[in-house]
PDB file of C-alpha atoms and ligand atoms in Angstrom:
ATOM      1  CA  UNK Q   1     125.388  97.295 116.880  1.00 80.00           C
ATOM      2  CA  UNK Q   2     123.882  94.167 115.375  1.00 88.00           C
ATOM      3  CA  UNK Q   3     120.447  93.864 113.807  1.00 97.00           C
ATOM      4  CA  UNK Q   4     118.057  91.038 113.038  1.00 97.00           C
ATOM      5  CA  UNK Q   5     116.822  92.371 109.694  1.00 98.00           C
ATOM      6  CA  UNK Q   6     119.664  94.620 108.552  1.00 98.00           C
ATOM      7  CA  UNK Q   7     123.251  94.233 107.433  1.00 98.00           C
ATOM      8  CA  UNK Q   8     125.471  97.221 108.109  1.00 98.00           C
ATOM      9  CA  UNK Q   9     128.903  97.655 106.527  1.00 98.00           C
ATOM     10  CA  UNK Q  10     131.325 100.574 106.280  1.00 98.00           C
ATOM     11  CA  UNK Q  11     133.813 101.358 103.507  1.00 97.00           C
ATOM     12  CA  UNK Q  12     135.546 104.679 102.755  1.00 94.00           C
ATOM     13  CA  UNK Q  13     133.300 106.527 105.243  1.00 96.00           C
ATOM     14  CA  UNK Q  14     130.222 105.221 103.397  1.00 98.00           C
ATOM     15  CA  UNK Q  15     127.790 103.226 105.499  1.00 98.00           C
ATOM     16  CA  UNK Q  16     125.739 100.692 103.583  1.00 98.00           C
ATOM     17  CA  UNK Q  17     122.526  99.600 105.283  1.00 98.00           C
ATOM     18  CA  UNK Q  18     121.066  96.535 103.604  1.00 98.00           C
ATOM     19  CA  UNK Q  19     117.524  95.470 104.402  1.00 98.00           C
ATOM     20  CA  UNK Q  20     117.938  91.756 104.851  1.00 98.00           C
ATOM     21  CA  UNK Q  21     114.709  89.742 104.654  1.00 97.00           C
ATOM     22  CA  UNK Q  22     115.233  88.354 101.157  1.00 96.00           C
ATOM     23  CA  UNK Q  23     112.768  85.465 101.605  1.00 96.00           C
ATOM     24  CA  UNK Q  24     110.053  88.105 102.191  1.00 97.00           C
ATOM     25  CA  UNK Q  25     111.447  90.373  99.449  1.00 98.00           C
ATOM     26  CA  UNK Q  26     112.712  92.695 102.199  1.00 98.00           C
ATOM     27  CA  UNK Q  27     109.163  93.746 103.150  1.00 98.00           C
ATOM     28  CA  UNK Q  28     109.139  96.386 105.880  1.00 98.00           C
ATOM     29  CA  UNK Q  29     107.639  95.017 109.067  1.00 96.00           C
ATOM     30  CA  UNK Q  30     107.593  97.071 112.237  1.00 94.00           C
ATOM     31  CA  UNK Q  31     110.794  95.501 113.589  1.00 97.00           C
ATOM     32  CA  UNK Q  32     112.658  96.386 110.413  1.00 98.00           C
ATOM     33  CA  UNK Q  33     111.379  99.964 110.506  1.00 98.00           C
ATOM     34  CA  UNK Q  34     112.485 100.286 114.142  1.00 98.00           C
ATOM     35  CA  UNK Q  35     115.907  98.854 113.268  1.00 98.00           C
ATOM     36  CA  UNK Q  36     116.264 101.226 110.315  1.00 98.00           C
ATOM     37  CA  UNK Q  37     115.458 104.104 112.645  1.00 98.00           C
ATOM     38  CA  UNK Q  38     118.251 103.004 114.990  1.00 98.00           C
ATOM     39  CA  UNK Q  39     120.712 102.394 112.160  1.00 98.00           C
ATOM     40  CA  UNK Q  40     120.052 105.817 110.625  1.00 98.00           C
ATOM     41  CA  UNK Q  41     120.405 107.561 113.975  1.00 98.00           C
ATOM     42  CA  UNK Q  42     123.698 105.739 114.545  1.00 98.00           C
ATOM     43  CA  UNK Q  43     124.951 106.664 111.060  1.00 98.00           C
ATOM     44  CA  UNK Q  44     124.090 110.300 111.634  1.00 98.00           C
ATOM     45  CA  UNK Q  45     125.884 110.364 114.993  1.00 97.00           C
ATOM     46  CA  UNK Q  46     129.032 108.638 113.728  1.00 97.00           C
ATOM     47  CA  UNK Q  47     131.497 111.331 112.668  1.00 94.00           C
ATOM     48  CA  UNK Q  48     133.478 108.871 110.549  1.00 96.00           C
ATOM     49  CA  UNK Q  49     130.448 108.309 108.272  1.00 98.00           C
ATOM     50  CA  UNK Q  50     129.797 110.843 105.515  1.00 97.00           C
ATOM     51  CA  UNK Q  51     127.200 109.208 103.255  1.00 98.00           C
ATOM     52  CA  UNK Q  52     124.588 106.473 103.764  1.00 98.00           C
ATOM     53  CA  UNK Q  53     123.616 103.902 101.129  1.00 98.00           C
ATOM     54  CA  UNK Q  54     120.327 102.051 101.455  1.00 98.00           C
ATOM     55  CA  UNK Q  55     119.748  98.854  99.528  1.00 98.00           C
ATOM     56  CA  UNK Q  56     117.984  95.498  99.674  1.00 98.00           C
ATOM     57  CA  UNK Q  57     119.390  92.029 100.071  1.00 98.00           C
ATOM     58  CA  UNK Q  58     119.422  89.683  97.084  1.00 96.00           C
ATOM     59  CA  UNK Q  59     118.981  90.410  93.394  1.00 94.00           C
ATOM     60  CA  UNK Q  60     115.201  90.485  93.260  1.00 97.00           C
ATOM     61  CA  UNK Q  61     113.942  93.211  95.553  1.00 98.00           C
ATOM     62  CA  UNK Q  62     114.936  96.497  97.098  1.00 98.00           C
ATOM     63  CA  UNK Q  63     111.810  96.405  99.280  1.00 98.00           C
ATOM     64  CA  UNK Q  64     108.488  94.884  98.101  1.00 98.00           C
ATOM     65  CA  UNK Q  65     106.485  97.145 100.386  1.00 97.00           C
ATOM     66  CA  UNK Q  66     105.152  97.300 103.885  1.00 97.00           C
ATOM     67  CA  UNK Q  67     104.614  93.836 105.338  1.00 96.00           C
ATOM     68  CA  UNK Q  68     101.077  93.038 104.152  1.00 97.00           C
ATOM     69  CA  UNK Q  69     100.841  89.978 106.397  1.00 96.00           C
ATOM     70  CA  UNK Q  70     101.562  92.104 109.452  1.00 95.00           C
ATOM     71  CA  UNK Q  71      98.903  94.778 108.849  1.00 95.00           C
ATOM     72  CA  UNK Q  72      96.181  92.678 107.197  1.00 95.00           C
ATOM     73  CA  UNK Q  73      94.017  92.596 110.357  1.00 96.00           C
ATOM     74  CA  UNK Q  74      94.660  96.112 111.627  1.00 97.00           C
ATOM     75  CA  UNK Q  75      91.800  98.352 112.813  1.00 97.00           C
ATOM     76  CA  UNK Q  76      91.292 101.986 111.739  1.00 98.00           C
ATOM     77  CA  UNK Q  77      93.345 103.429 114.662  1.00 98.00           C
ATOM     78  CA  UNK Q  78      96.057 100.826 114.118  1.00 97.00           C
ATOM     79  CA  UNK Q  79      96.189 101.699 110.427  1.00 97.00           C
ATOM     80  CA  UNK Q  80      96.516 105.380 111.198  1.00 98.00           C
ATOM     81  CA  UNK Q  81      99.240 104.712 113.773  1.00 97.00           C
ATOM     82  CA  UNK Q  82     101.092 102.477 111.301  1.00 97.00           C
ATOM     83  CA  UNK Q  83     101.368 105.347 108.809  1.00 98.00           C
ATOM     84  CA  UNK Q  84     102.127 108.002 111.426  1.00 98.00           C
ATOM     85  CA  UNK Q  85     104.796 105.975 113.234  1.00 97.00           C
ATOM     86  CA  UNK Q  86     106.382 104.756 110.004  1.00 98.00           C
ATOM     87  CA  UNK Q  87     106.562 108.251 108.529  1.00 98.00           C
ATOM     88  CA  UNK Q  88     108.160 109.625 111.683  1.00 98.00           C
ATOM     89  CA  UNK Q  89     110.539 106.762 112.410  1.00 98.00           C
ATOM     90  CA  UNK Q  90     111.749 106.059 108.913  1.00 98.00           C
ATOM     91  CA  UNK Q  91     110.598 108.068 105.920  1.00 98.00           C
ATOM     92  CA  UNK Q  92     110.844 111.606 107.356  1.00 98.00           C
ATOM     93  CA  UNK Q  93     113.979 110.507 109.192  1.00 98.00           C
ATOM     94  CA  UNK Q  94     115.662 109.535 105.907  1.00 98.00           C
ATOM     95  CA  UNK Q  95     114.542 112.698 104.122  1.00 98.00           C
ATOM     96  CA  UNK Q  96     115.820 114.957 106.910  1.00 98.00           C
ATOM     97  CA  UNK Q  97     118.987 113.049 107.778  1.00 98.00           C
ATOM     98  CA  UNK Q  98     121.932 115.408 108.127  1.00 98.00           C
ATOM     99  CA  UNK Q  99     123.994 113.244 105.762  1.00 98.00           C
ATOM    100  CA  UNK Q 100     123.264 112.390 102.130  1.00 98.00           C
ATOM    101  CA  UNK Q 101     121.308 109.164 101.650  1.00 98.00           C
ATOM    102  CA  UNK Q 102     121.523 107.289  98.350  1.00 99.00           C
ATOM    103  CA  UNK Q 103     119.005 104.528  97.597  1.00 99.00           C
ATOM    104  CA  UNK Q 104     120.471 101.747  95.450  1.00 98.00           C
ATOM    105  CA  UNK Q 105     117.268 100.209  94.081  1.00 98.00           C
ATOM    106  CA  UNK Q 106     118.224  96.637  93.216  1.00 98.00           C
ATOM    107  CA  UNK Q 107     114.870  95.176  92.153  1.00 98.00           C
ATOM    108  CA  UNK Q 108     111.230  95.584  93.164  1.00 98.00           C
ATOM    109  CA  UNK Q 109     110.571  98.890  94.952  1.00 98.00           C
ATOM    110  CA  UNK Q 110     106.860  98.697  95.649  1.00 98.00           C
ATOM    111  CA  UNK Q 111     104.640 100.540  98.091  1.00 98.00           C
ATOM    112  CA  UNK Q 112     106.739 101.304 101.170  1.00 98.00           C
ATOM    113  CA  UNK Q 113     109.807 100.258  99.163  1.00 98.00           C
ATOM    114  CA  UNK Q 114     109.296 102.989  96.594  1.00 98.00           C
ATOM    115  CA  UNK Q 115     108.333 105.363  99.396  1.00 98.00           C
ATOM    116  CA  UNK Q 116     111.636 104.580 101.115  1.00 98.00           C
ATOM    117  CA  UNK Q 117     113.592 105.148  97.892  1.00 99.00           C
ATOM    118  CA  UNK Q 118     111.718 108.430  97.365  1.00 98.00           C
ATOM    119  CA  UNK Q 119     112.654 109.603 100.864  1.00 98.00           C
ATOM    120  CA  UNK Q 120     116.333 109.221  99.995  1.00 98.00           C
ATOM    121  CA  UNK Q 121     118.155 112.200  98.503  1.00 98.00           C
ATOM    122  CA  UNK Q 122     119.317 110.349  95.370  1.00 98.00           C
ATOM    123  CA  UNK Q 123     118.100 107.152  93.688  1.00 98.00           C
ATOM    124  CA  UNK Q 124     120.115 104.826  91.460  1.00 98.00           C
ATOM    125  CA  UNK Q 125     118.342 101.785  90.016  1.00 98.00           C
ATOM    126  CA  UNK Q 126     119.480  98.530  88.484  1.00 98.00           C
ATOM    127  CA  UNK Q 127     118.123  97.659  85.031  1.00 98.00           C
ATOM    128  CA  UNK Q 128     115.827  94.973  86.496  1.00 98.00           C
ATOM    129  CA  UNK Q 129     114.209  97.367  89.005  1.00 98.00           C
ATOM    130  CA  UNK Q 130     110.448  97.729  88.959  1.00 98.00           C
ATOM    131  CA  UNK Q 131     108.681 100.508  90.821  1.00 98.00           C
ATOM    132  CA  UNK Q 132     105.103 101.121  91.776  1.00 98.00           C
ATOM    133  CA  UNK Q 133     102.592 102.079  94.435  1.00 98.00           C
ATOM    134  CA  UNK Q 134     100.167  99.115  94.317  1.00 98.00           C
ATOM    135  CA  UNK Q 135      98.300  99.980  97.538  1.00 98.00           C
ATOM    136  CA  UNK Q 136      94.895 100.641  95.939  1.00 98.00           C
ATOM    137  CA  UNK Q 137      94.954  97.059  94.644  1.00 98.00           C
ATOM    138  CA  UNK Q 138      94.892  96.057  98.338  1.00 98.00           C
ATOM    139  CA  UNK Q 139      92.107  98.485  99.237  1.00 98.00           C
ATOM    140  CA  UNK Q 140      94.394 101.013 100.896  1.00 98.00           C
ATOM    141  CA  UNK Q 141      96.437 104.029  99.773  1.00 98.00           C
ATOM    142  CA  UNK Q 142     100.136 104.822 100.106  1.00 98.00           C
ATOM    143  CA  UNK Q 143     100.701 105.781 103.759  1.00 98.00           C
ATOM    144  CA  UNK Q 144     104.426 106.348 103.966  1.00 98.00           C
ATOM    145  CA  UNK Q 145     104.524 109.607 102.031  1.00 98.00           C
ATOM    146  CA  UNK Q 146     103.884 108.229  98.544  1.00 98.00           C
ATOM    147  CA  UNK Q 147     100.965 110.517  97.708  1.00 98.00           C
ATOM    148  CA  UNK Q 148     103.187 113.522  98.446  1.00 97.00           C
ATOM    149  CA  UNK Q 149     106.690 112.555  97.351  1.00 98.00           C
ATOM    150  CA  UNK Q 150     105.762 110.845  94.063  1.00 98.00           C
ATOM    151  CA  UNK Q 151     104.043 113.952  92.565  1.00 98.00           C
ATOM    152  CA  UNK Q 152     107.057 116.052  93.584  1.00 97.00           C
ATOM    153  CA  UNK Q 153     109.373 113.767  91.625  1.00 98.00           C
ATOM    154  CA  UNK Q 154     107.326 112.876  88.541  1.00 98.00           C
ATOM    155  CA  UNK Q 155     104.544 115.489  88.467  1.00 98.00           C
ATOM    156  CA  UNK Q 156     100.905 115.109  89.477  1.00 98.00           C
ATOM    157  CA  UNK Q 157      99.660 113.476  86.264  1.00 98.00           C
ATOM    158  CA  UNK Q 158     102.164 110.634  86.185  1.00 98.00           C
ATOM    159  CA  UNK Q 159     101.880 110.173  89.957  1.00 98.00           C
ATOM    160  CA  UNK Q 160      98.105 109.900  89.678  1.00 98.00           C
ATOM    161  CA  UNK Q 161      98.507 107.333  86.898  1.00 98.00           C
ATOM    162  CA  UNK Q 162     100.900 105.228  88.983  1.00 98.00           C
ATOM    163  CA  UNK Q 163      98.831 105.462  92.164  1.00 98.00           C
ATOM    164  CA  UNK Q 164      95.422 104.911  90.534  1.00 98.00           C
ATOM    165  CA  UNK Q 165      96.484 102.141  88.159  1.00 98.00           C
ATOM    166  CA  UNK Q 166      98.600 100.382  90.838  1.00 98.00           C
ATOM    167  CA  UNK Q 167     100.861  99.366  87.946  1.00 98.00           C
ATOM    168  CA  UNK Q 168     104.612  99.040  88.096  1.00 98.00           C
ATOM    169  CA  UNK Q 169     106.946 100.913  85.813  1.00 98.00           C
ATOM    170  CA  UNK Q 170     110.346  99.627  84.731  1.00 98.00           C
ATOM    171  CA  UNK Q 171     113.694 101.257  85.393  1.00 98.00           C
ATOM    172  CA  UNK Q 172     113.802 102.864  81.954  1.00 98.00           C
ATOM    173  CA  UNK Q 173     110.468 104.647  82.472  1.00 98.00           C
ATOM    174  CA  UNK Q 174     111.481 105.534  86.034  1.00 98.00           C
ATOM    175  CA  UNK Q 175     114.590 107.209  84.623  1.00 98.00           C
ATOM    176  CA  UNK Q 176     112.702 109.103  81.937  1.00 98.00           C
ATOM    177  CA  UNK Q 177     110.031 110.181  84.417  1.00 98.00           C
ATOM    178  CA  UNK Q 178     112.658 111.549  86.802  1.00 98.00           C
ATOM    179  CA  UNK Q 179     111.931 108.994  89.497  1.00 98.00           C
ATOM    180  CA  UNK Q 180     115.507 107.692  89.527  1.00 98.00           C
ATOM    181  CA  UNK Q 181     118.696 109.597  88.757  1.00 98.00           C
ATOM    182  CA  UNK Q 182     120.493 106.784  86.922  1.00 98.00           C
ATOM    183  CA  UNK Q 183     120.003 103.208  85.730  1.00 98.00           C
ATOM    184  CA  UNK Q 184     122.916 100.777  85.617  1.00 98.00           C
ATOM    185  CA  UNK Q 185     123.370  97.002  85.169  1.00 98.00           C
ATOM    186  CA  UNK Q 186     122.711  95.210  88.442  1.00 98.00           C
ATOM    187  CA  UNK Q 187     126.323  94.135  88.890  1.00 97.00           C
ATOM    188  CA  UNK Q 188     127.388  97.800  88.761  1.00 98.00           C
ATOM    189  CA  UNK Q 189     124.696  99.137  91.080  1.00 98.00           C
ATOM    190  CA  UNK Q 190     126.552  99.194  94.385  1.00 98.00           C
ATOM    191  CA  UNK Q 191     129.844 100.311  92.869  1.00 98.00           C
ATOM    192  CA  UNK Q 192     128.072 103.172  91.029  1.00 98.00           C
ATOM    193  CA  UNK Q 193     126.287 104.226  94.206  1.00 98.00           C
ATOM    194  CA  UNK Q 194     129.560 103.999  96.134  1.00 98.00           C
ATOM    195  CA  UNK Q 195     131.401 106.116  93.528  1.00 98.00           C
ATOM    196  CA  UNK Q 196     128.734 108.794  93.797  1.00 98.00           C
ATOM    197  CA  UNK Q 197     128.968 108.641  97.597  1.00 98.00           C
ATOM    198  CA  UNK Q 198     132.753 109.120  97.422  1.00 97.00           C
ATOM    199  CA  UNK Q 199     132.257 112.045  95.020  1.00 97.00           C
ATOM    200  CA  UNK Q 200     129.739 113.639  97.397  1.00 98.00           C
ATOM    201  CA  UNK Q 201     131.859 113.206 100.490  1.00 95.00           C
ATOM    202  CA  UNK Q 202     134.726 115.226  99.045  1.00 96.00           C
ATOM    203  CA  UNK Q 203     132.487 118.192  99.911  1.00 97.00           C
ATOM    204  CA  UNK Q 204     131.940 119.889 103.237  1.00 98.00           C
ATOM    205  CA  UNK Q 205     129.722 117.855 105.615  1.00 98.00           C
ATOM    206  CA  UNK Q 206     128.335 121.038 107.165  1.00 98.00           C
ATOM    207  CA  UNK Q 207     127.465 122.411 103.722  1.00 98.00           C
ATOM    208  CA  UNK Q 208     125.917 119.077 102.663  1.00 98.00           C
ATOM    209  CA  UNK Q 209     123.671 119.096 105.734  1.00 98.00           C
ATOM    210  CA  UNK Q 210     122.738 122.739 105.117  1.00 98.00           C
ATOM    211  CA  UNK Q 211     121.951 122.012 101.457  1.00 98.00           C
ATOM    212  CA  UNK Q 212     119.674 119.108 102.457  1.00 98.00           C
ATOM    213  CA  UNK Q 213     117.838 121.368 104.912  1.00 98.00           C
ATOM    214  CA  UNK Q 214     117.474 124.170 102.364  1.00 98.00           C
ATOM    215  CA  UNK Q 215     116.171 121.919  99.576  1.00 98.00           C
ATOM    216  CA  UNK Q 216     113.760 120.167 101.937  1.00 97.00           C
ATOM    217  CA  UNK Q 217     112.483 123.533 103.197  1.00 96.00           C
ATOM    218  CA  UNK Q 218     110.972 124.236  99.798  1.00 95.00           C
ATOM    219  CA  UNK Q 219     108.662 121.236 100.236  1.00 92.00           C
ATOM    220  CA  UNK Q 220     107.492 121.992 103.755  1.00 89.00           C
ATOM    221  CA  UNK Q 221     103.987 123.420 103.862  1.00 85.00           C
ATOM    222  CA  UNK Q 222     104.101 127.087 104.792  1.00 87.00           C
ATOM    223  CA  UNK Q 223     107.897 127.234 104.739  1.00 86.00           C
ATOM    224  CA  UNK Q 224     109.701 129.878 102.750  1.00 93.00           C
ATOM    225  CA  UNK Q 225     112.414 127.919 100.972  1.00 95.00           C
ATOM    226  CA  UNK Q 226     114.271 130.967  99.665  1.00 96.00           C
ATOM    227  CA  UNK Q 227     114.344 132.535 103.122  1.00 96.00           C
ATOM    228  CA  UNK Q 228     115.639 129.268 104.579  1.00 96.00           C
ATOM    229  CA  UNK Q 229     118.307 129.212 101.892  1.00 97.00           C
ATOM    230  CA  UNK Q 230     119.430 132.720 102.925  1.00 98.00           C
ATOM    231  CA  UNK Q 231     119.662 131.604 106.562  1.00 98.00           C
ATOM    232  CA  UNK Q 232     121.526 128.379 105.793  1.00 98.00           C
ATOM    233  CA  UNK Q 233     123.844 130.211 103.377  1.00 98.00           C
ATOM    234  CA  UNK Q 234     124.673 132.800 106.026  1.00 98.00           C
ATOM    235  CA  UNK Q 235     125.331 130.169 108.699  1.00 98.00           C
ATOM    236  CA  UNK Q 236     127.919 128.488 106.463  1.00 98.00           C
ATOM    237  CA  UNK Q 237     130.121 131.575 106.830  1.00 98.00           C
ATOM    238  CA  UNK Q 238     130.582 130.747 110.509  1.00 98.00           C
ATOM    239  CA  UNK Q 239     131.849 127.213 109.928  1.00 98.00           C
ATOM    240  CA  UNK Q 240     135.407 125.908 109.964  1.00 98.00           C
ATOM    241  CA  UNK Q 241     134.549 124.029 106.755  1.00 98.00           C
ATOM    242  CA  UNK Q 242     133.884 127.335 104.974  1.00 98.00           C
ATOM    243  CA  UNK Q 243     137.219 128.743 106.132  1.00 98.00           C
ATOM    244  CA  UNK Q 244     138.949 125.556 105.025  1.00 98.00           C
ATOM    245  CA  UNK Q 245     137.154 125.395 101.659  1.00 98.00           C
ATOM    246  CA  UNK Q 246     137.896 128.997 100.712  1.00 98.00           C
ATOM    247  CA  UNK Q 247     141.467 128.899 102.089  1.00 98.00           C
ATOM    248  CA  UNK Q 248     142.187 125.673 100.177  1.00 98.00           C
ATOM    249  CA  UNK Q 249     140.893 127.305  96.984  1.00 97.00           C
ATOM    250  CA  UNK Q 250     143.163 130.333  97.426  1.00 98.00           C
ATOM    251  CA  UNK Q 251     146.134 128.101  98.334  1.00 98.00           C
ATOM    252  CA  UNK Q 252     145.390 125.868  95.315  1.00 98.00           C
ATOM    253  CA  UNK Q 253     145.167 122.692  97.383  1.00 97.00           C
ATOM    254  CA  UNK Q 254     142.520 120.100  98.201  1.00 96.00           C
ATOM    255  CA  UNK Q 255     140.227 121.053 101.066  1.00 97.00           C
ATOM    256  CA  UNK Q 256     140.405 118.908 104.164  1.00 96.00           C
ATOM    257  CA  UNK Q 257     136.916 119.245 105.635  1.00 97.00           C
ATOM    258  CA  UNK Q 258     136.252 118.223 109.221  1.00 94.00           C
ATOM    259  CA  UNK Q 259     132.525 118.869 109.346  1.00 93.00           C
ATOM    260  CA  UNK Q 260     132.931 121.631 111.924  1.00 94.00           C
TER     261      UNK Q 260
HETATM  262  N1  LIG H 301     104.485  91.918 102.467  1.00 83.08           N
HETATM  263  C1  LIG H 301     104.638  90.700 102.993  1.00 83.08           C
HETATM  264  N2  LIG H 301     105.201  89.684 102.325  1.00 83.08           N
HETATM  265  C2  LIG H 301     105.621  89.927 101.067  1.00 83.08           C
HETATM  266  C3  LIG H 301     105.481  91.166 100.461  1.00 83.08           C
HETATM  267  C4  LIG H 301     104.892  92.206 101.227  1.00 83.08           C
HETATM  268  N3  LIG H 301     104.742  93.447 100.755  1.00 83.08           N
HETATM  269  N4  LIG H 301     105.964  91.104  99.198  1.00 83.08           N
HETATM  270  C5  LIG H 301     106.411  89.843  99.032  1.00 83.08           C
HETATM  271  N5  LIG H 301     106.197  89.130 100.158  1.00 83.08           N
HETATM  272  C6  LIG H 301     106.520  87.728 100.410  1.00 83.08           C
HETATM  273  C7  LIG H 301     105.530  86.792  99.757  1.00 83.08           C
HETATM  274  O1  LIG H 301     104.367  86.664 100.547  1.00 83.08           O
HETATM  275  C8  LIG H 301     106.338  85.528  99.679  1.00 83.08           C
HETATM  276  O2  LIG H 301     106.402  84.942 100.955  1.00 83.08           O
HETATM  277  P1  LIG H 301     106.081  83.374 101.201  1.00 83.08           P
HETATM  278  O3  LIG H 301     107.117  82.662 100.378  1.00 83.08           O
HETATM  279  O4  LIG H 301     106.254  83.216 102.672  1.00 83.08           O
HETATM  280  O5  LIG H 301     104.693  83.172 100.684  1.00 83.08           O
HETATM  281  C9  LIG H 301     107.746  86.045  99.358  1.00 83.08           C
HETATM  282  O6  LIG H 301     107.761  87.398  99.773  1.00 83.08           O
HETATM  283  C10 LIG H 301     108.081  85.997  97.893  1.00 83.08           C
HETATM  284  O7  LIG H 301     107.094  86.709  97.174  1.00 83.08           O
HETATM  285  P2  LIG H 301     106.272  86.124  95.927  1.00 83.08           P
HETATM  286  O8  LIG H 301     105.007  86.878  95.823  1.00 83.08           O
HETATM  287  O9  LIG H 301     106.209  84.644  96.016  1.00 83.08           O
HETATM  288  O10 LIG H 301     107.262  86.515  94.732  1.00 83.08           O
HETATM  289  P3  LIG H 301     106.855  86.744  93.208  1.00 83.08           P
HETATM  290  O11 LIG H 301     108.144  86.829  92.466  1.00 83.08           O
HETATM  291  O12 LIG H 301     105.842  85.783  92.768  1.00 83.08           O
HETATM  292  O13 LIG H 301     106.158  88.190  93.191  1.00 83.08           O
HETATM  293  C11 LIG H 301     105.926  90.529  93.794  1.00 83.08           C
HETATM  294  C12 LIG H 301     106.898  89.349  93.498  1.00 83.08           C
HETATM  295  C13 LIG H 301     106.778  91.684  94.295  1.00 83.08           C
HETATM  296  C14 LIG H 301     105.238  90.932  92.482  1.00 83.08           C
HETATM  297  C15 LIG H 301     104.884  90.090  94.835  1.00 83.08           C
HETATM  298  O14 LIG H 301     105.561  89.556  95.937  1.00 83.08           O
HETATM  299  C16 LIG H 301     103.997  91.220  95.334  1.00 83.08           C
HETATM  300  O15 LIG H 301     103.093  91.648  94.631  1.00 83.08           O
HETATM  301  N6  LIG H 301     104.250  91.680  96.579  1.00 83.08           N
HETATM  302  C17 LIG H 301     103.415  92.681  97.216  1.00 83.08           C
HETATM  303  C18 LIG H 301     103.698  94.040  96.644  1.00 83.08           C
HETATM  304  C19 LIG H 301     102.797  95.069  97.285  1.00 83.08           C
HETATM  305  O16 LIG H 301     101.598  95.094  97.100  1.00 83.08           O
HETATM  306  N7  LIG H 301     103.433  95.981  98.050  1.00 83.08           N
HETATM  307  C20 LIG H 301     102.731  97.064  98.672  1.00 83.08           C
HETATM  308  C21 LIG H 301     102.363  96.760 100.064  1.00 83.08           C
HETATM  309  S1  LIG H 301     101.435  98.071 100.781  1.00 83.08           S
END
């Protein structure tokens, strides 16, 4: 499949999806969101792919936000639909993907860019990365999950400070606030993300998907995360991966997981 605004490459069962509008700092317009939806669906369906990496093209920006030029003249219903469609097509899709998603944050991650990184399961940033939710400076609020996912990652107080001040934080603060898992020099960003992906994909794909569902369940309103964990845990016992993992342990060999 080829895309107008994305580059897609595979290596070692890791699919890297690069948002490729560098002259617009990879801003997320509707076409790009629709393409990301397709690319994520394709990655999930492809049995040869175990982990997805999301990054931005160029050395300056991961994603500098939703495309301001595209929504500047939207009406109230259009604004509401923009948030609803975007959340469904992209941000919730990333968070609930059945394969681990790592965001390699290679520069500015602002507004929808930070919201995209926060939807991923793991975030690694380059030293030059800058993160923020500047929406209130435009007279709007974060609409792609930022008011919910940022407090979960950094706590309500720091999230309020970031959202209300509209100020960016640097990679060092993002690391210390728990917003990103690691910070590395830019030239090591993709290789570090790839190494983590390879480490993750040594594990059972069925267990990885179950773990993502169980962790996410704790953040769903009204859901009982511990109960979901019990159910997901139990289901693992019926998988070929579980048989393989436990048999390989007893036989003192490396497990060969098939994702069944
Ligand atoms: N939407 C649309 N276009 C964007 C964009 C966005 N979110 N962010 C950057 N761009 C475009 C700029 O308009 C410019 O395009 P042009 O050359 O056609 O005029 C191009 O990307 C380069 O950006 P520029 O502002 O010239 O780069 P800079 O280095 O001076 O500043 C930023 C970088 C990230 C600080 C600045 O681009 C910015 O503040 N962007 C908006 C961030 C934002 O508010 N995001 C939240 C949206 S809800």
